[in-house]
Coordinates of C-alpha atoms in Angstrom, one line a residue:
X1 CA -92.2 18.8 -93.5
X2 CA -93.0 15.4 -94.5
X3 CA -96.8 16.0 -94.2
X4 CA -96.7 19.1 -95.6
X5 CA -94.9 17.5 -98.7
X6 CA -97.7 14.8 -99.3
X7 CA -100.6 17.6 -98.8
X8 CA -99.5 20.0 -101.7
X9 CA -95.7 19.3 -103.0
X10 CA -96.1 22.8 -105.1
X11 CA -96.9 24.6 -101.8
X12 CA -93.5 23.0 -100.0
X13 CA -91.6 23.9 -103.5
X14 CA -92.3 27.6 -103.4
X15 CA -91.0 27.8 -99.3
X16 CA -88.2 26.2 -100.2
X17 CA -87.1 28.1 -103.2
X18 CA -88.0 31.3 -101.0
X19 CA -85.9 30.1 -98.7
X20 CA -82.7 29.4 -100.6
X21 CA -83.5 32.7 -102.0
X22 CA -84.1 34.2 -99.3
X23 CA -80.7 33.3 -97.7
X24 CA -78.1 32.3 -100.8
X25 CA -78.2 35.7 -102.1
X26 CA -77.1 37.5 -99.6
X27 CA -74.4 35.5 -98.5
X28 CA -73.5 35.5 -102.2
X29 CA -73.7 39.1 -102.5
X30 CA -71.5 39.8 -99.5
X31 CA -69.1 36.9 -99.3
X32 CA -68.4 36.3 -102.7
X33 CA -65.7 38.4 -104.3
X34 CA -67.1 40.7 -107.5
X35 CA -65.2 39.2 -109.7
X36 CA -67.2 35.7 -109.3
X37 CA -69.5 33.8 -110.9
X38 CA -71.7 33.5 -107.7
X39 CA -71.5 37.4 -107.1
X40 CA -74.8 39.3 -107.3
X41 CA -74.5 43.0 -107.3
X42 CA -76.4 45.8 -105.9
X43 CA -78.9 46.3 -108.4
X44 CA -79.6 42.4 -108.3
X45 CA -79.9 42.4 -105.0
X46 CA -82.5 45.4 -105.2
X47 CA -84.5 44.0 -108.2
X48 CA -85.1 40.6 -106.3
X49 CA -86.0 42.3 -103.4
X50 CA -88.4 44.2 -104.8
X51 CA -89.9 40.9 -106.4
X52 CA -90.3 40.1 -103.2
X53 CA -92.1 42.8 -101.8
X54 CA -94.7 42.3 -105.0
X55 CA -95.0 38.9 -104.1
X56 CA -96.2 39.9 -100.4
X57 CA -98.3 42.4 -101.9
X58 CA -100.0 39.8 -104.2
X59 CA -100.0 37.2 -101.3
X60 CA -102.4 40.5 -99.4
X61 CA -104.7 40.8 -102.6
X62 CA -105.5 36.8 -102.7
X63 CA -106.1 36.7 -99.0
X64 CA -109.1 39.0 -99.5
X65 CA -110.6 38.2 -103.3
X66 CA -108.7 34.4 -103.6
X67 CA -110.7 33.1 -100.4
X68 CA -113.5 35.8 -99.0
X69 CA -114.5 36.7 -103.1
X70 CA -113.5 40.4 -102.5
X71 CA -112.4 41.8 -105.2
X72 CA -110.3 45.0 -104.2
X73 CA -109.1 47.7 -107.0
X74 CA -107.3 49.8 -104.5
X75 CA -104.7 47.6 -102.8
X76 CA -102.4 49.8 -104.0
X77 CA -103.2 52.6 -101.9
X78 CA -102.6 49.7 -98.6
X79 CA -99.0 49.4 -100.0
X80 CA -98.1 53.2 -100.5
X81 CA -99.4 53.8 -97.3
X82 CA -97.2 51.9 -95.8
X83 CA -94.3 53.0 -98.0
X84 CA -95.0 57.0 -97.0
X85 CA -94.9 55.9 -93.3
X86 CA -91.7 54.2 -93.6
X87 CA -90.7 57.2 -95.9
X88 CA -91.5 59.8 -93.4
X89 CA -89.4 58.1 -91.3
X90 CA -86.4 57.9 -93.1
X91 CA -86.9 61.4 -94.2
X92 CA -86.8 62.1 -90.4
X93 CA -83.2 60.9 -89.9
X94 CA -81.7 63.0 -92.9
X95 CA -81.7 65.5 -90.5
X96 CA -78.9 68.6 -90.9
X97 CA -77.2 66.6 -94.1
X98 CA -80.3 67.9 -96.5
X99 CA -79.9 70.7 -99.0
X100 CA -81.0 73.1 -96.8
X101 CA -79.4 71.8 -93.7
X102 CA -82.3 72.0 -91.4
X103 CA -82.4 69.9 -88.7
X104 CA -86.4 69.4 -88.4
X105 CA -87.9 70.0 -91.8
X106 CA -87.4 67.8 -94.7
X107 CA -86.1 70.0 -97.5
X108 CA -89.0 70.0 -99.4
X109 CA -91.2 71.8 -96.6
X110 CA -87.9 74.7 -95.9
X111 CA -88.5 74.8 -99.9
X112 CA -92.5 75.8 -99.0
X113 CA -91.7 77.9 -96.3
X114 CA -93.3 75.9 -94.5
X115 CA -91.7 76.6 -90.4
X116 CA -92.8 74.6 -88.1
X117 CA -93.0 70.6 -88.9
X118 CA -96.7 69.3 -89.4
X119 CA -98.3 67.4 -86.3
X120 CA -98.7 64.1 -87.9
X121 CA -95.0 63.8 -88.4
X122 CA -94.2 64.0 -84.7
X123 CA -92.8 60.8 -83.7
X124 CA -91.7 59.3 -87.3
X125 CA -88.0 60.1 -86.0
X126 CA -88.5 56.8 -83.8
X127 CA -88.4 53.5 -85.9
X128 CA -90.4 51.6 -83.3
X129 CA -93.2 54.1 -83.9
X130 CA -92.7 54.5 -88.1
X131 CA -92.9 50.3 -87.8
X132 CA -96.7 50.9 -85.6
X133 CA -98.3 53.4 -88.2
X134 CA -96.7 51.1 -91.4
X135 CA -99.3 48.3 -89.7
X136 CA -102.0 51.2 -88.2
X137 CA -102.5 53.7 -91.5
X138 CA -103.7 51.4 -93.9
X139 CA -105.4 49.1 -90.9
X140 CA -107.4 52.0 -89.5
X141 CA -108.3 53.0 -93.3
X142 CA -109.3 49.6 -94.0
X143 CA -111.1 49.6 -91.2
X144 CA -113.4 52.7 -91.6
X145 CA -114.0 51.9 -95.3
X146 CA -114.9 48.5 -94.5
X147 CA -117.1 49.1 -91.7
X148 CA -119.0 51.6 -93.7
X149 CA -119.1 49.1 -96.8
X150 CA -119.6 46.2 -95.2
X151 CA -122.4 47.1 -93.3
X152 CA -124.4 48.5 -95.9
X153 CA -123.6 45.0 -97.6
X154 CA -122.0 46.6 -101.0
X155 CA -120.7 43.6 -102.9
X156 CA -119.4 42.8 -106.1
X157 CA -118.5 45.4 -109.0
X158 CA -120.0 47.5 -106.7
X159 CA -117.7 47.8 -104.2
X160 CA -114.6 47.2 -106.4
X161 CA -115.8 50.6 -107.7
X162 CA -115.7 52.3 -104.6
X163 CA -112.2 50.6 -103.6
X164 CA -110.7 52.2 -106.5
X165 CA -112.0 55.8 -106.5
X166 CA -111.1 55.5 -102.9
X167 CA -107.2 55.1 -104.1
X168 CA -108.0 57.7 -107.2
X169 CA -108.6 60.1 -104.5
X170 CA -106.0 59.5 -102.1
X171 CA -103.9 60.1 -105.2
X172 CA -105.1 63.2 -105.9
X173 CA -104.9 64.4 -102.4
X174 CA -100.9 63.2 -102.0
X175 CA -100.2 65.2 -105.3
X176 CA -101.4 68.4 -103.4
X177 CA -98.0 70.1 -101.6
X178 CA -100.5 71.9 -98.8
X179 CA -100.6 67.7 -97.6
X180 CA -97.1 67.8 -96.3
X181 CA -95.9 64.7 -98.3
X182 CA -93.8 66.1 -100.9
X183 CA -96.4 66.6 -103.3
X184 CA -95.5 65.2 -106.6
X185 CA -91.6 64.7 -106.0
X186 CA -92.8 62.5 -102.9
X187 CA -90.3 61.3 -100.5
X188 CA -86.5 60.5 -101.6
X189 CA -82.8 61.0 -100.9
X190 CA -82.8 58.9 -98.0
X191 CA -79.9 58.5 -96.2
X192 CA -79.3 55.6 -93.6
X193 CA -82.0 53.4 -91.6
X194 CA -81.4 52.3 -87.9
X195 CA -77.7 54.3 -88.1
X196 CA -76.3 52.2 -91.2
X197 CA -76.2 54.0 -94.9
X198 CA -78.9 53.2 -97.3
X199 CA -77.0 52.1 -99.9
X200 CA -74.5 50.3 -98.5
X201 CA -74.7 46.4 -100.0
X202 CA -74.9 45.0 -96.7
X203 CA -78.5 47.1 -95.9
X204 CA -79.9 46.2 -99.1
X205 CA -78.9 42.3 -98.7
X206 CA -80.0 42.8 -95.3
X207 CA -83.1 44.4 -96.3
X208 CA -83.6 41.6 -99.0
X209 CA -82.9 39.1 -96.1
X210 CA -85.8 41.1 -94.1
X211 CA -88.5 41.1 -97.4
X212 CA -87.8 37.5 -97.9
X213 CA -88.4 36.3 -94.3
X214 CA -91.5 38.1 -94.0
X215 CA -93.2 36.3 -97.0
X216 CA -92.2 33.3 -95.4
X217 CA -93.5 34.0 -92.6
X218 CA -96.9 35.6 -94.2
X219 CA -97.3 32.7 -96.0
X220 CA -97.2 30.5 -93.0
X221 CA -99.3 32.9 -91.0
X222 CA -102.4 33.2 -94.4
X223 CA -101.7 29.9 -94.8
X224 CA -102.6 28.4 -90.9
X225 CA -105.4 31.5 -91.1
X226 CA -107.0 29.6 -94.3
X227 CA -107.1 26.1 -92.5
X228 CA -108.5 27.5 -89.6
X229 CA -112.1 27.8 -88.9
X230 CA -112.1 31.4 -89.8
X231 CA -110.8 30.6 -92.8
X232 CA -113.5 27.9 -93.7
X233 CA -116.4 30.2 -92.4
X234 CA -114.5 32.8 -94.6
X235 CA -114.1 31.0 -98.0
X236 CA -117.7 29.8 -97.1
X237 CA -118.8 32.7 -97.3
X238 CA -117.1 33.6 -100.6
X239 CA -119.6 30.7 -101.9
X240 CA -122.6 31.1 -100.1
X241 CA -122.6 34.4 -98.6
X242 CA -126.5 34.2 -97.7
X243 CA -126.2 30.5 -96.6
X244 CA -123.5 31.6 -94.1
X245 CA -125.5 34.8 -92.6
X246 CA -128.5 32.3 -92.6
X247 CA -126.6 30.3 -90.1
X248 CA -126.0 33.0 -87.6
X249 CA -122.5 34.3 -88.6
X250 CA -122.2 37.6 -88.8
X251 CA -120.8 38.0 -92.6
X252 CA -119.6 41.7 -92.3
X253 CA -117.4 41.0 -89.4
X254 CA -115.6 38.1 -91.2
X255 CA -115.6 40.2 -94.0
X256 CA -114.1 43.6 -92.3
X257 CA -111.2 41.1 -90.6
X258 CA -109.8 39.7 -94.0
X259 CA -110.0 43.1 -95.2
X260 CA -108.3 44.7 -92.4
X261 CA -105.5 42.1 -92.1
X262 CA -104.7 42.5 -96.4
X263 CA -104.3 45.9 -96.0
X264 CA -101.9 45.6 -92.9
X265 CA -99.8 42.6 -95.1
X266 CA -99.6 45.5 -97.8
X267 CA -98.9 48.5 -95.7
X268 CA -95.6 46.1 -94.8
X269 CA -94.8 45.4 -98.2
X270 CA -94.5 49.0 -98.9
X271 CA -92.6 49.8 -96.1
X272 CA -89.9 47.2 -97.0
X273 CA -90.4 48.4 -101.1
X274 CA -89.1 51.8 -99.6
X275 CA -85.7 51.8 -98.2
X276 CA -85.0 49.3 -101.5
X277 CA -85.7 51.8 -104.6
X278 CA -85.2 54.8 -102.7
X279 CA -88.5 56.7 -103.1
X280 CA -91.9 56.5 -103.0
X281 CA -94.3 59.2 -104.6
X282 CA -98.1 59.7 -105.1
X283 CA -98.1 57.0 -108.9
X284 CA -98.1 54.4 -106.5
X285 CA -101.6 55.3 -105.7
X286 CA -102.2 55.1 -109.4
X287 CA -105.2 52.9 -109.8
X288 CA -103.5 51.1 -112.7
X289 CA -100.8 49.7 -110.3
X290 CA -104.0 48.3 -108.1
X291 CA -104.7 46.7 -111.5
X292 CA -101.7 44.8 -111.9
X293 CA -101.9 43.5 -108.2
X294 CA -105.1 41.6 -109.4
X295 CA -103.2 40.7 -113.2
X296 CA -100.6 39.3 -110.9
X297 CA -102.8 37.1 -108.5
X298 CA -104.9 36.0 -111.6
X299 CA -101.8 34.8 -113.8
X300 CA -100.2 32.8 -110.7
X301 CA -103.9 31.6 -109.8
X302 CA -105.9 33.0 -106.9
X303 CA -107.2 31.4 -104.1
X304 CA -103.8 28.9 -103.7
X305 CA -101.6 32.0 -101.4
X306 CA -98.3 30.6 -103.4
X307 CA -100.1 31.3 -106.9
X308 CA -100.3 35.0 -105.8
X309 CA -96.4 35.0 -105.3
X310 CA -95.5 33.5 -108.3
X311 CA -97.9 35.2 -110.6
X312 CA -96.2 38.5 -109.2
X313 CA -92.5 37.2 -109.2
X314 CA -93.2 36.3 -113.2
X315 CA -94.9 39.3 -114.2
X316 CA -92.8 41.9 -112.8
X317 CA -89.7 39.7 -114.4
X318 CA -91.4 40.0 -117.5
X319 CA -92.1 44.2 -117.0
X320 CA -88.5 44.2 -116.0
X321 CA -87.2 42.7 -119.6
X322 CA -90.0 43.6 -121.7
X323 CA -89.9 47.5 -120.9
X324 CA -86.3 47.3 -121.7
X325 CA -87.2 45.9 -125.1
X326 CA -90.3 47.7 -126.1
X327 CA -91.1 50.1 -123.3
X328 CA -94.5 51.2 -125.3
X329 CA -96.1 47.5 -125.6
X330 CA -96.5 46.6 -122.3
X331 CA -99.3 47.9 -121.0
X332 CA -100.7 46.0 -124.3
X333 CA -98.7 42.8 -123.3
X334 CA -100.0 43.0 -119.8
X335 CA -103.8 43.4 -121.2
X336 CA -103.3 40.6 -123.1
X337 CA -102.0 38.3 -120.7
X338 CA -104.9 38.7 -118.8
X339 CA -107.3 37.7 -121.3
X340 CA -105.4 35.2 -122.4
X341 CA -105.6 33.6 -118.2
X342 CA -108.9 34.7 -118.2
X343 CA -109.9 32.6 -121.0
X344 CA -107.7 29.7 -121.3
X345 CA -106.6 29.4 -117.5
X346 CA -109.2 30.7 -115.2
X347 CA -107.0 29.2 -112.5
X348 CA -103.9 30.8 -113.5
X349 CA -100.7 28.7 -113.6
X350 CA -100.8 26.9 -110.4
X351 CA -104.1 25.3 -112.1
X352 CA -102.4 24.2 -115.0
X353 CA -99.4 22.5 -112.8
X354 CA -102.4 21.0 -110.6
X355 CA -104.0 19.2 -113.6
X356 CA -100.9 18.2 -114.7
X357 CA -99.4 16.3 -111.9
X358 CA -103.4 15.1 -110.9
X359 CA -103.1 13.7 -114.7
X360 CA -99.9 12.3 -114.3
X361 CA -100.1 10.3 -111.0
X362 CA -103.6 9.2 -112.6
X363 CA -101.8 7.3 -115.0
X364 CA -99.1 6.1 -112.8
X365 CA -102.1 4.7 -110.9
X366 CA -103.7 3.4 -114.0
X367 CA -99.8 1.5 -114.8
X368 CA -99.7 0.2 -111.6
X369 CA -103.0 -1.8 -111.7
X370 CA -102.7 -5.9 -112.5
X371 CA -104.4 -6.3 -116.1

């Protein structure tokens, strides 16, 4: 710990404060009688651990444009990927208790007539096997779209392009009800996960408990991945992609890795985003929510890993408050925000706290010397 303070102090700062929040709130929530001051209820619980599922979701988006210079529009459809699969599986264990009653379909199929249930929902009754496709539907997507990209070397606004018509249509296809996904009601009215009832404030504390530790622990994983070599021939490649290939590399492969591996840190983001607000429907393919991913990384400051997760802790605070306030100005507040980073922080936040304590232990330095 003591090495890691002297490298980056602003790096050790975010763990820790994940880590007291990871753990302090839900011992508060559960221990601490209602009545006191150090209670946080239900809906706190569930608004900060959504927070932190953004901030993994960001932490995905930075590992592929802050350090390989990919610049993906379509995260989004990584995320909700992951949230249908851990939606299908909760949808699994409603079981008899739906409206209907039926012990196989989900209610919105008995509602279609549909009578037998769909092939690629055999197995989703298993958590061990929900858990493998949360990880293997947006990893095998990532995959083929990345192969396919990469090797035809489409860069740059190009390829953003393609990354978000890619989510545009994967919106328009979960919105038909012949896909078997709910159409435009989605998936909702979960009941319990693992045996233990959904909305009971021990599963959301523990599932706050289970977000939080997993950005921890991405962190720490993107974090040894970015000191690595990969990670140097990686963010090498970001600033001299032709350099690199010069050298022998082979780009695409480095490329389609990063790629892969976002898309398998969002598809877990969305499975633990699930269970927490209860739903998950085809507007989280929207390509405007793949637009705020990037707003998010770009306000904290890309290329850092923690910038990512505070850029989407203090945006998504600020959506929280300011849509309460004046629900019809914040798509213009969030536009502006943007250009505002864009043009007087192009390094986000974290920049501007890097400048300022560079600045500051310059002239300590400069105090210290004999005149």
């Amino acid at each position: 710990m003591k090495n890691l303070l002297k490298q980056d102090k602003t790096y050790a700062s975010v763990l820790i404060a994940l880590a007291a929040v990871t753990l302090i709130i839900p011992f508060c929530n559960l221990i601490s009688s209602v009545d006191s001051p150090l209670h946080f209820s239900a809906y706190s619980v569930s608004l900060i651990g959504k927070y932190l599922c953004f901030a993994l979701l960001g932490l995905s988006l930075d590992m592929v444009w802050g350090y390989a210079g990919i610049l993906v529009l379509g995260q989004g459809a990584f995320f909700a990927l992951g949230g249908y699969a851990m939606g299908m599986y909760l949808m699994r264990q409603i079981g008899t208790r739906g409206v209907y009653g039926n012990p196989e379909l989900p209610d919105f199929m008995v509602f279609l007539n549909w009578s037998e249930l769909p092939w690629y929902w055999l197995g989703f009754e298993n958590f061990g096997f929900a858990m493998l496709m949360v990880f293997l539907a947006p990893g095998i997507l990532a995959f083929v779209f990345g192969w396919l990209a990469f090797r035809s070397r489409v860069t740059g606004v190009y390829l953003s392009i393609i990354t978000q018509a890619l989510t545009y249509a994967l919106l328009l296809a979960f919105f038909r009800n012949e896909m078997g996904f709910g159409g435009n009601n989605g998936l909702t009215d979960f009941k319990e996960i693992l045996g233990f009832n959904i909305q009971s404030e021990a599963v959301r504390s523990m599932l706050l408990l289970l977000s939080g530790l997993s950005l921890i622990g991405a962190l720490l994983l993107c974090r040894w991945i970015v000191n690595s070599k990969l990670g140097r021939v990686v963010t090498a490649i970001r600033d001299q992609e032709s350099r690199v290939r010069f050298l022998g590399y082979r780009v695409e492969l480095f490329k389609l890795w990063v790629f892969v591996f976002a898309a398998m840190l969002a598809g877990l983001a969305g499975a633990l985003y699930v269970p927490q607000v209860g739903i998950i429907n085809p507007s989280e393919f929207s390509p405007l929510n793949s637009l705020e991913i990037v707003i998010w990384v770009a306000v904290g400051g890309r290329g850092t890993l923690y910038g990512a997760i505070i850029g989407a802790v203090l945006v998504n605070y600020a959506k929280s408050v300011l849509t309460g306030l004046m629900p019809d100005a914040w798509l213009f507040c969030l536009g502006g925000a943007f250009i505002l980073v864009t043009l007087l922080l192009p390094d986000g936040i974290v920049g501007l706290l890097r400048r300022r304590i560079k600045s500051k232990s310059l002239d300590l330095s400069l105090e210290g010397e004999p005149t």
